[in-house]
Amino acid sequence: MSWYQEFERWNTFTSLDPTLRKELELLQQDEQSLEDAYYKNLEFGTGGMRGKLGPGTNRMNIYTIRRAAEGLASYVESLSGQSKGVVIAYDSRYMSKEFSVEAAKVLGRHGILTYVFSSLRPTPELSFAVRHLGATAGVVVTASHNPPQYNGFKAYNADGGQLPLEEAATVIDMVNQVENELEVEVGDQAELEASGLLKWIDSEVDQTYLEKLKEVNVNPELSQFASDLSVVFTPLHGTAQMLVEKGLQQMGITNLHTVEEQAIPDPEFSTVASPNPEEHQAFELAIEKGKQLGSDVLIATDPDADRLGIAVPNTTGDYQVLTGNQTGALLLDYLLSQSEHVPENGIVIKTIVTSEFGRVIADHYGVSSLDTLTGFKFIGEKIKEYEETKEHTFLFGYEESYGYLVKDFARDKDAVQATVLAAEVAAYWKSKGKTLLEALEDLYKKHGYFLEDLQSLTMEGKTGSEKIEKIMNDFRQNPLSKAGGLEVIAVEDYTTSQRKKKDGTLETIQLPKANVLKFILENDSWFCLRPSGTEPKIKFYYGVKTNSGEESRRLLDSVKQSVNEQINESV
């Protein structure tokens, strides 16, 4: 059907939700926006689906949620997992609880037991709950750190990880087989509750998770110095407050100060331009409070609490927000240096766009490291593989986009775990008379000055998708031979699983196929292009290494300039 025929199908549907009906009437006044709402189905990809709220096949609403849940129900039935059930959690966004109930009503219509948290909970607790309750699958209704007009639906398997590629392909196929989202049947909420097919969960899972959280701390002397640490915490209007506060308190942090204005769940995220700890402006209120109190570390989590950002005092009397790579390096070095016993087969897992700093630190301690594709589901998949084969013991997993996992009782990035460990690291270094920034500088002096950056271009709608494709095609067909004065020594194209070296020889990349290009430069530098799987963006990642911070900054700017020149020619 054409987009207009899809619109007509909705417009003539007599039982359309009244709120969506009113929104649809307004939408008809803007033909371009109307087309964008109907020109395709909101894609259910390997990371689930995410999009703007509103009427339309390309929007998040009760009908596209029902379509996704119907596909998930078919997946659960294919595994005979109805009695083990599905766990659903949700964040503070508009319609999150309503979408969770709609999903539960679809699943219940199929006779599938569904556990739903009675109030908002972090994504990592959903991952834990799937494993704890022995469920067949899980769902988180969240759009993570996207703007307020977005929401999403992320699916998890029985291991508590985001669906790996093969399972995701099965679910995607089942979702795509749902021909008419308007006609998906749902059960009655009251009847499902009475029959026991819809169960509300909360404190029992919370308490079990908090007990497991104690395993994150590694230093037996922690209680001697934790109470001296002053921490400012902000959940950025999201889900993390209860678990983070209790987690820090049970490890001995008594000087804890939550940013009150941002402790209130708020779908508008009204105190920040973006509820993303990767963005420095998200720390403005925390920095203000930190300066008043003279705090040692500021901690921010994103709305669904799977990403952690930290800021620390610098020499100018201000606070510096660390990058995800810098935080990862500090956490990893502390874990490996302070653990009483590091298994001989221990392994650190990171992604292909995460700094090489972590690999060098792991090498220093005689620990193996492994790269996966971008996306924590690939790290979770490897954890499960090593758990079964015993080939390696998982020690730490992380990605540059502020996602960390310390203990594998969850199988997705876990900002609650990362907060507890980050507080321990800060307390430890304070007991040694150092700030986290000084500890980081020591790591640079020891291993080299690694510096990274990320650029994102947002290109929404149909024309945006076409521009992103054009940029990727141009870099494939006209690859740079130099960037920032550095020779390109290899180009990795993950769509073909091939690494082409400067001399023309080809090597096979032993990772799943993905629309990613990575250019390997001389002197341990690189850059990478990757269209986002969950947002209308194309991302450009950069990494360099020299013998000084100033030199690394100059080189990074030069590499970025070379790449940006080709981007501008492409579009």
Tab-separated table of N, CA, C and O in Angstrom, residues 270-333:
chain	number	residue	atom	x	y	z
A	270	SER	N	12.385	17.909	32.366
A	270	SER	CA	12.248	19.358	32.277
A	270	SER	C	13.465	20.160	32.716
A	270	SER	O	13.560	21.345	32.395
A	271	THR	N	14.399	19.563	33.421
A	271	THR	CA	15.557	20.334	33.890
A	271	THR	C	16.785	20.163	33.006
A	271	THR	O	17.841	20.716	33.303
A	272	VAL	N	16.671	19.364	31.937
A	272	VAL	CA	17.819	19.128	31.064
A	272	VAL	C	17.400	19.265	29.603
A	272	VAL	O	16.248	19.012	29.249
A	273	ALA	N	18.355	19.636	28.758
A	273	ALA	CA	18.085	19.659	27.322
A	273	ALA	C	17.988	18.242	26.776
A	273	ALA	O	17.220	17.953	25.859
A	274	SER	N	18.781	17.337	27.374
A	274	SER	CA	18.765	15.930	26.991
A	274	SER	C	19.074	15.089	28.227
A	274	SER	O	20.034	15.383	28.948
A	275	PRO	N	18.279	14.051	28.512
A	275	PRO	CA	18.519	13.227	29.706
A	275	PRO	C	19.596	12.174	29.465
A	275	PRO	O	19.406	10.994	29.717
A	276	ASN	N	20.722	12.621	28.990
A	276	ASN	CA	21.789	11.720	28.569
A	276	ASN	C	23.078	12.083	29.293
A	276	ASN	O	23.605	13.175	29.089
A	277	PRO	N	23.595	11.209	30.143
A	277	PRO	CA	24.831	11.535	30.869
A	277	PRO	C	26.051	11.680	29.967
A	277	PRO	O	27.101	12.127	30.427
A	278	GLU	N	25.913	11.328	28.676
A	278	GLU	CA	26.991	11.591	27.725
A	278	GLU	C	27.088	13.083	27.409
A	278	GLU	O	28.129	13.558	26.952
A	279	GLU	N	25.975	13.807	27.613
A	279	GLU	CA	25.944	15.246	27.336
A	279	GLU	C	26.296	16.010	28.609
A	279	GLU	O	25.661	15.843	29.644
A	280	HIS	N	27.289	16.877	28.525
A	280	HIS	CA	27.787	17.550	29.723
A	280	HIS	C	26.742	18.428	30.387
A	280	HIS	O	26.750	18.621	31.607
A	281	GLN	N	25.801	18.979	29.599
A	281	GLN	CA	24.778	19.834	30.195
A	281	GLN	C	23.885	19.083	31.179
A	281	GLN	O	23.267	19.695	32.053
A	282	ALA	N	23.818	17.767	31.051
A	282	ALA	CA	22.997	16.979	31.974
A	282	ALA	C	23.527	17.063	33.405
A	282	ALA	O	22.799	16.759	34.360
A	283	PHE	N	24.776	17.485	33.574
A	283	PHE	CA	25.401	17.560	34.896
A	283	PHE	C	25.280	18.936	35.546
A	283	PHE	O	25.810	19.140	36.643
A	284	GLU	N	24.600	19.882	34.910
A	284	GLU	CA	24.629	21.264	35.410
A	284	GLU	C	24.153	21.373	36.859
A	284	GLU	O	24.810	22.004	37.701
A	285	LEU	N	23.012	20.770	37.189
A	285	LEU	CA	22.504	20.854	38.567
A	285	LEU	C	23.375	20.054	39.524
A	285	LEU	O	23.576	20.457	40.680
A	286	ALA	N	23.893	18.923	39.068
A	286	ALA	CA	24.778	18.122	39.921
A	286	ALA	C	26.069	18.884	40.216
A	286	ALA	O	26.585	18.850	41.349
A	287	ILE	N	26.591	19.580	39.208
A	287	ILE	CA	27.814	20.371	39.409
A	287	ILE	C	27.555	21.509	40.394
A	287	ILE	O	28.371	21.781	41.289
A	288	GLU	N	26.411	22.147	40.249
A	288	GLU	CA	26.043	23.224	41.181
A	288	GLU	C	25.996	22.702	42.620
A	288	GLU	O	26.540	23.325	43.544
A	289	LYS	N	25.379	21.542	42.803
A	289	LYS	CA	25.290	20.959	44.151
A	289	LYS	C	26.657	20.485	44.622
A	289	LYS	O	27.016	20.642	45.804
A	290	GLY	N	27.430	19.915	43.719
A	290	GLY	CA	28.764	19.434	44.073
A	290	GLY	C	29.675	20.557	44.557
A	290	GLY	O	30.445	20.385	45.508
A	291	LYS	N	29.592	21.710	43.909
A	291	LYS	CA	30.409	22.853	44.329
A	291	LYS	C	29.992	23.358	45.699
A	291	LYS	O	30.843	23.746	46.517
A	292	GLN	N	28.695	23.348	45.966
A	292	GLN	CA	28.208	23.781	47.279
A	292	GLN	C	28.726	22.873	48.385
A	292	GLN	O	29.065	23.334	49.484
A	293	LEU	N	28.800	21.574	48.097
A	293	LEU	CA	29.154	20.586	49.113
A	293	LEU	C	30.629	20.196	49.097
A	293	LEU	O	31.105	19.532	50.027
A	294	GLY	N	31.341	20.572	48.033
A	294	GLY	CA	32.719	20.125	47.898
A	294	GLY	C	32.809	18.624	47.670
A	294	GLY	O	33.702	17.952	48.202
A	295	SER	N	31.901	18.079	46.879
A	295	SER	CA	31.806	16.626	46.701
A	295	SER	C	32.956	16.063	45.869
A	295	SER	O	33.538	16.748	45.017
A	296	ASP	N	33.254	14.796	46.109
A	296	ASP	CA	34.378	14.118	45.451
A	296	ASP	C	34.004	13.563	44.086
A	296	ASP	O	34.869	13.428	43.211
A	297	VAL	N	32.748	13.192	43.892
A	297	VAL	CA	32.339	12.598	42.628
A	297	VAL	C	30.857	12.878	42.395
A	297	VAL	O	30.057	12.869	43.334
A	298	LEU	N	30.512	13.176	41.136
A	298	LEU	CA	29.126	13.382	40.726
A	298	LEU	C	28.743	12.231	39.802
A	298	LEU	O	29.496	11.880	38.890
A	299	ILE	N	27.575	11.658	40.022
A	299	ILE	CA	27.144	10.478	39.271
A	299	ILE	C	25.778	10.743	38.653
A	299	ILE	O	24.860	11.207	39.337
A	300	ALA	N	25.636	10.443	37.364
A	300	ALA	CA	24.359	10.594	36.667
A	300	ALA	C	24.034	9.314	35.915
A	300	ALA	O	24.914	8.714	35.293
A	301	THR	N	22.776	8.913	35.969
A	301	THR	CA	22.316	7.762	35.197
A	301	THR	C	21.229	8.221	34.231
A	301	THR	O	20.485	9.154	34.510
A	302	ASP	N	21.118	7.550	33.091
A	302	ASP	CA	20.095	7.929	32.115
A	302	ASP	C	18.733	7.400	32.563
A	302	ASP	O	18.639	6.670	33.558
A	303	PRO	N	17.639	7.767	31.878
A	303	PRO	CA	16.299	7.445	32.389
A	303	PRO	C	16.030	5.972	32.664
A	303	PRO	O	15.299	5.659	33.613
A	304	ASP	N	16.568	5.051	31.871
A	304	ASP	CA	16.317	3.640	32.161
A	304	ASP	C	17.480	2.990	32.899
A	304	ASP	O	17.511	1.780	33.090
A	305	ALA	N	18.441	3.806	33.327
A	305	ALA	CA	19.519	3.388	34.233
A	305	ALA	C	20.398	2.278	33.681
A	305	ALA	O	20.839	1.409	34.415
A	306	ASP	N	20.672	2.332	32.376
A	306	ASP	CA	21.673	1.400	31.864
A	306	ASP	C	22.965	2.122	31.468
A	306	ASP	O	23.948	1.477	31.103
A	307	ARG	N	22.989	3.453	31.574
A	307	ARG	CA	24.197	4.217	31.269
A	307	ARG	C	24.585	5.081	32.471
A	307	ARG	O	23.726	5.664	33.131
A	308	LEU	N	25.883	5.172	32.692
A	308	LEU	CA	26.422	5.931	33.828
A	308	LEU	C	27.417	6.967	33.338
A	308	LEU	O	28.298	6.670	32.538
A	309	GLY	N	27.274	8.203	33.847
A	309	GLY	CA	28.283	9.228	33.621
A	309	GLY	C	28.787	9.745	34.948
A	309	GLY	O	28.037	9.798	35.931
A	310	ILE	N	30.064	10.099	35.004
A	310	ILE	CA	30.602	10.660	36.244
A	310	ILE	C	31.396	11.934	35.942
A	310	ILE	O	31.960	12.102	34.860
A	311	ALA	N	31.411	12.840	36.931
A	311	ALA	CA	32.197	14.068	36.850
A	311	ALA	C	33.019	14.179	38.122
A	311	ALA	O	32.555	13.808	39.210
A	312	VAL	N	34.231	14.686	37.979
A	312	VAL	CA	35.164	14.733	39.109
A	312	VAL	C	35.837	16.095	39.168
A	312	VAL	O	35.944	16.800	38.167
A	313	PRO	N	36.298	16.512	40.368
A	313	PRO	CA	36.961	17.811	40.511
A	313	PRO	C	38.241	17.879	39.681
A	313	PRO	O	38.988	16.896	39.581
A	314	ASN	N	38.479	19.060	39.078
A	314	ASN	CA	39.743	19.265	38.388
A	314	ASN	C	40.559	20.334	39.108
A	314	ASN	O	40.180	20.810	40.181
A	315	THR	N	41.673	20.722	38.519
A	315	THR	CA	42.598	21.647	39.204
A	315	THR	C	42.120	23.092	39.187
A	315	THR	O	42.696	23.944	39.878
A	316	THR	N	41.081	23.400	38.414
A	316	THR	CA	40.603	24.788	38.313
A	316	THR	C	39.443	25.072	39.252
A	316	THR	O	38.839	26.141	39.196
A	317	GLY	N	39.068	24.096	40.072
A	317	GLY	CA	37.950	24.281	40.976
A	317	GLY	C	36.607	23.963	40.359
A	317	GLY	O	35.557	24.233	40.954
A	318	ASP	N	36.620	23.392	39.171
A	318	ASP	CA	35.387	23.004	38.489
A	318	ASP	C	35.301	21.475	38.457
A	318	ASP	O	36.148	20.777	39.032
A	319	TYR	N	34.279	20.967	37.785
A	319	TYR	CA	34.138	19.516	37.612
A	319	TYR	C	34.298	19.153	36.149
A	319	TYR	O	33.804	19.864	35.262
A	320	GLN	N	34.979	18.078	35.902
A	320	GLN	CA	35.191	17.583	34.541
A	320	GLN	C	34.399	16.292	34.349
A	320	GLN	O	34.518	15.357	35.141
A	321	VAL	N	33.584	16.258	33.306
A	321	VAL	CA	32.831	15.049	32.984
A	321	VAL	C	33.740	14.096	32.225
A	321	VAL	O	34.319	14.459	31.200
A	322	LEU	N	33.895	12.899	32.748
A	322	LEU	CA	34.740	11.905	32.087
A	322	LEU	C	34.013	11.285	30.903
A	322	LEU	O	32.785	11.172	30.902
A	323	THR	N	34.764	10.885	29.905
A	323	THR	CA	34.164	10.160	28.793
A	323	THR	C	33.874	8.724	29.221
A	323	THR	O	34.394	8.231	30.235
A	324	GLY	N	33.067	8.041	28.441
A	324	GLY	CA	32.792	6.634	28.736
A	324	GLY	C	34.048	5.788	28.692
A	324	GLY	O	34.207	4.849	29.485
A	325	ASN	N	34.954	6.117	27.786
A	325	ASN	CA	36.210	5.373	27.704
A	325	ASN	C	37.092	5.616	28.919
A	325	ASN	O	37.748	4.696	29.425
A	326	GLN	N	37.124	6.856	29.405
A	326	GLN	CA	37.936	7.170	30.585
A	326	GLN	C	37.394	6.468	31.826
A	326	GLN	O	38.154	5.887	32.606
A	327	THR	N	36.072	6.527	32.009
A	327	THR	CA	35.471	5.831	33.146
A	327	THR	C	35.729	4.335	33.055
A	327	THR	O	36.086	3.684	34.045
A	328	GLY	N	35.573	3.779	31.861
A	328	GLY	CA	35.820	2.350	31.677
A	328	GLY	C	37.243	1.969	32.038
A	328	GLY	O	37.482	0.926	32.654
A	329	ALA	N	38.212	2.806	31.656
A	329	ALA	CA	39.614	2.524	31.967
A	329	ALA	C	39.849	2.526	33.475
A	329	ALA	O	40.548	1.647	34.013
A	330	LEU	N	39.268	3.493	34.180
A	330	LEU	CA	39.429	3.568	35.633
A	330	LEU	C	38.802	2.368	36.333
A	330	LEU	O	39.404	1.777	37.242
A	331	LEU	N	37.589	2.005	35.919
A	331	LEU	CA	36.916	0.860	36.539
A	331	LEU	C	37.683	-0.427	36.276
A	331	LEU	O	37.867	-1.255	37.173
A	332	LEU	N	38.116	-0.599	35.034
A	332	LEU	CA	38.817	-1.831	34.664
A	332	LEU	C	40.147	-1.961	35.403
A	332	LEU	O	40.469	-3.032	35.948
A	333	ASP	N	40.934	-0.892	35.423
A	333	ASP	CA	42.229	-0.953	36.110
A	333	ASP	C	42.039	-1.262	37.586
A	333	ASP	O	42.801	-2.048	38.175
